[in-house]
């Protein structure tokens, strides 16, 4: 967030906090959430670049369209191995997956 925007909101009575602090996440839990977000975003990017619908990708991996939507949204119920399998099925390279995971703070 822009520092001037933060100051304006805090002057109006709003408080700011980190997601970790708000949710009470450990550093490991935070890293996992960030990985899922990064991989979900990559999945959407690769899938749309390949002109694949969520339904087509779902059939490729033996899943459902709603599950692919959950993968792209980094839903907590989706496992990393399923996201990686979907990425590979959509055409992502191992290098692209590794870069998405290593791009974390």
PDB file of C-alpha atoms in Angstrom:
ATOM      1  CA  UNK A   1       0.000   0.000   0.000  1.00  0.00           C
ATOM      2  CA  UNK A   2       1.144   3.510  -0.751  1.00  0.00           C
ATOM      3  CA  UNK A   3       2.554   5.096   2.461  1.00  0.00           C
ATOM      4  CA  UNK A   4       0.479   8.247   2.003  1.00  0.00           C
ATOM      5  CA  UNK A   5      -2.672   6.149   1.607  1.00  0.00           C
ATOM      6  CA  UNK A   6      -1.774   4.212   4.768  1.00  0.00           C
ATOM      7  CA  UNK A   7      -1.302   7.478   6.685  1.00  0.00           C
ATOM      8  CA  UNK A   8      -4.630   8.811   5.419  1.00  0.00           C
ATOM      9  CA  UNK A   9      -6.484   5.650   6.467  1.00  0.00           C
ATOM     10  CA  UNK A  10      -4.789   5.523   9.877  1.00  0.00           C
ATOM     11  CA  UNK A  11      -5.676   9.212  10.443  1.00  0.00           C
ATOM     12  CA  UNK A  12      -9.297   8.265   9.730  1.00  0.00           C
ATOM     13  CA  UNK A  13      -9.150   5.625  12.475  1.00  0.00           C
ATOM     14  CA  UNK A  14      -8.309   2.515  10.456  1.00  0.00           C
ATOM     15  CA  UNK A  15      -5.565   0.166  11.608  1.00  0.00           C
ATOM     16  CA  UNK A  16      -3.139  -1.616   9.337  1.00  0.00           C
ATOM     17  CA  UNK A  17      -1.569  -4.994   9.958  1.00  0.00           C
ATOM     18  CA  UNK A  18       0.114  -7.761   8.069  1.00  0.00           C
ATOM     19  CA  UNK A  19      -1.871 -10.744   6.891  1.00  0.00           C
ATOM     20  CA  UNK A  20       0.326 -12.939   9.075  1.00  0.00           C
ATOM     21  CA  UNK A  21      -0.480 -10.894  12.150  1.00  0.00           C
ATOM     22  CA  UNK A  22      -4.177 -10.676  11.398  1.00  0.00           C
ATOM     23  CA  UNK A  23      -4.548 -14.408  10.779  1.00  0.00           C
ATOM     24  CA  UNK A  24      -1.937 -15.499  13.319  1.00  0.00           C
ATOM     25  CA  UNK A  25       0.100 -17.435  10.746  1.00  0.00           C
ATOM     26  CA  UNK A  26       3.525 -18.882  11.420  1.00  0.00           C
ATOM     27  CA  UNK A  27       6.304 -18.140   8.916  1.00  0.00           C
ATOM     28  CA  UNK A  28       5.888 -21.654   7.474  1.00  0.00           C
ATOM     29  CA  UNK A  29       2.139 -21.194   7.045  1.00  0.00           C
ATOM     30  CA  UNK A  30       2.720 -17.835   5.406  1.00  0.00           C
ATOM     31  CA  UNK A  31       5.222 -19.382   2.975  1.00  0.00           C
ATOM     32  CA  UNK A  32       2.728 -22.110   2.056  1.00  0.00           C
ATOM     33  CA  UNK A  33      -0.034 -19.580   1.385  1.00  0.00           C
ATOM     34  CA  UNK A  34       2.320 -17.480  -0.729  1.00  0.00           C
ATOM     35  CA  UNK A  35       3.406 -20.557  -2.720  1.00  0.00           C
ATOM     36  CA  UNK A  36      -0.193 -21.536  -3.416  1.00  0.00           C
ATOM     37  CA  UNK A  37      -1.034 -17.982  -4.495  1.00  0.00           C
ATOM     38  CA  UNK A  38       1.958 -17.831  -6.809  1.00  0.00           C
ATOM     39  CA  UNK A  39       1.305 -21.260  -8.338  1.00  0.00           C
ATOM     40  CA  UNK A  40      -2.422 -20.572  -8.700  1.00  0.00           C
ATOM     41  CA  UNK A  41      -1.674 -17.351 -10.527  1.00  0.00           C
ATOM     42  CA  UNK A  42       0.807 -19.152 -12.780  1.00  0.00           C
ATOM     43  CA  UNK A  43      -1.781 -21.847 -13.493  1.00  0.00           C
ATOM     44  CA  UNK A  44      -4.337 -19.279 -14.648  1.00  0.00           C
ATOM     45  CA  UNK A  45      -1.701 -17.545 -16.790  1.00  0.00           C
ATOM     46  CA  UNK A  46      -0.467 -20.780 -18.419  1.00  0.00           C
ATOM     47  CA  UNK A  47      -3.990 -22.131 -18.926  1.00  0.00           C
ATOM     48  CA  UNK A  48      -5.294 -18.985 -20.588  1.00  0.00           C
ATOM     49  CA  UNK A  49      -2.144 -18.619 -22.710  1.00  0.00           C
ATOM     50  CA  UNK A  50      -2.704 -22.183 -23.937  1.00  0.00           C
ATOM     51  CA  UNK A  51      -6.361 -21.296 -24.700  1.00  0.00           C
ATOM     52  CA  UNK A  52      -7.610 -23.996 -22.344  1.00  0.00           C
ATOM     53  CA  UNK A  53     -10.866 -23.686 -20.459  1.00  0.00           C
ATOM     54  CA  UNK A  54     -10.994 -24.762 -16.840  1.00  0.00           C
ATOM     55  CA  UNK A  55     -13.191 -27.673 -17.937  1.00  0.00           C
ATOM     56  CA  UNK A  56     -10.729 -28.923 -20.541  1.00  0.00           C
ATOM     57  CA  UNK A  57      -7.856 -28.761 -18.069  1.00  0.00           C
ATOM     58  CA  UNK A  58      -9.985 -30.519 -15.467  1.00  0.00           C
ATOM     59  CA  UNK A  59     -10.645 -33.415 -17.850  1.00  0.00           C
ATOM     60  CA  UNK A  60      -6.910 -33.667 -18.600  1.00  0.00           C
ATOM     61  CA  UNK A  61      -6.094 -34.173 -14.927  1.00  0.00           C
ATOM     62  CA  UNK A  62      -9.175 -36.211 -14.025  1.00  0.00           C
ATOM     63  CA  UNK A  63     -10.748 -33.506 -11.894  1.00  0.00           C
ATOM     64  CA  UNK A  64     -13.597 -31.008 -12.084  1.00  0.00           C
ATOM     65  CA  UNK A  65     -13.886 -27.475 -13.410  1.00  0.00           C
ATOM     66  CA  UNK A  66     -14.688 -26.190  -9.931  1.00  0.00           C
ATOM     67  CA  UNK A  67     -11.496 -27.821  -8.606  1.00  0.00           C
ATOM     68  CA  UNK A  68      -9.436 -25.998 -11.252  1.00  0.00           C
ATOM     69  CA  UNK A  69     -11.112 -22.739 -10.200  1.00  0.00           C
ATOM     70  CA  UNK A  70     -10.144 -23.519  -6.599  1.00  0.00           C
ATOM     71  CA  UNK A  71      -6.549 -24.201  -7.678  1.00  0.00           C
ATOM     72  CA  UNK A  72      -6.368 -20.836  -9.419  1.00  0.00           C
ATOM     73  CA  UNK A  73      -7.820 -19.150  -6.324  1.00  0.00           C
ATOM     74  CA  UNK A  74      -5.298 -20.909  -4.023  1.00  0.00           C
ATOM     75  CA  UNK A  75      -8.099 -22.488  -2.007  1.00  0.00           C
ATOM     76  CA  UNK A  76      -6.871 -24.111   1.207  1.00  0.00           C
ATOM     77  CA  UNK A  77      -8.478 -27.438   0.245  1.00  0.00           C
ATOM     78  CA  UNK A  78      -6.246 -27.833  -2.825  1.00  0.00           C
ATOM     79  CA  UNK A  79      -2.940 -29.646  -2.439  1.00  0.00           C
ATOM     80  CA  UNK A  80       0.311 -28.449  -3.958  1.00  0.00           C
ATOM     81  CA  UNK A  81       0.771 -31.713  -5.837  1.00  0.00           C
ATOM     82  CA  UNK A  82      -2.569 -31.229  -7.619  1.00  0.00           C
ATOM     83  CA  UNK A  83      -1.645 -27.667  -8.579  1.00  0.00           C
ATOM     84  CA  UNK A  84       1.733 -28.838  -9.909  1.00  0.00           C
ATOM     85  CA  UNK A  85       0.099 -31.688 -11.840  1.00  0.00           C
ATOM     86  CA  UNK A  86      -2.349 -29.204 -13.395  1.00  0.00           C
ATOM     87  CA  UNK A  87       0.493 -26.836 -14.264  1.00  0.00           C
ATOM     88  CA  UNK A  88       2.424 -29.593 -16.032  1.00  0.00           C
ATOM     89  CA  UNK A  89      -0.726 -30.727 -17.873  1.00  0.00           C
ATOM     90  CA  UNK A  90      -1.354 -27.145 -19.004  1.00  0.00           C
ATOM     91  CA  UNK A  91       2.151 -26.925 -20.450  1.00  0.00           C
ATOM     92  CA  UNK A  92       4.161 -25.227 -17.708  1.00  0.00           C
ATOM     93  CA  UNK A  93       7.846 -26.045 -17.601  1.00  0.00           C
ATOM     94  CA  UNK A  94       9.595 -27.246 -14.473  1.00  0.00           C
ATOM     95  CA  UNK A  95      11.640 -24.065 -14.634  1.00  0.00           C
ATOM     96  CA  UNK A  96       8.530 -21.852 -14.639  1.00  0.00           C
ATOM     97  CA  UNK A  97       7.151 -23.744 -11.648  1.00  0.00           C
ATOM     98  CA  UNK A  98      10.452 -23.460  -9.776  1.00  0.00           C
ATOM     99  CA  UNK A  99      10.615 -19.728 -10.499  1.00  0.00           C
ATOM    100  CA  UNK A 100       7.065 -19.221  -9.217  1.00  0.00           C
ATOM    101  CA  UNK A 101       7.894 -21.039  -5.980  1.00  0.00           C
ATOM    102  CA  UNK A 102      11.228 -19.274  -5.498  1.00  0.00           C
ATOM    103  CA  UNK A 103       9.743 -15.827  -6.170  1.00  0.00           C
ATOM    104  CA  UNK A 104       8.469 -15.732  -2.591  1.00  0.00           C
ATOM    105  CA  UNK A 105       9.693 -13.080  -0.161  1.00  0.00           C
TER     106      UNK A 105
END
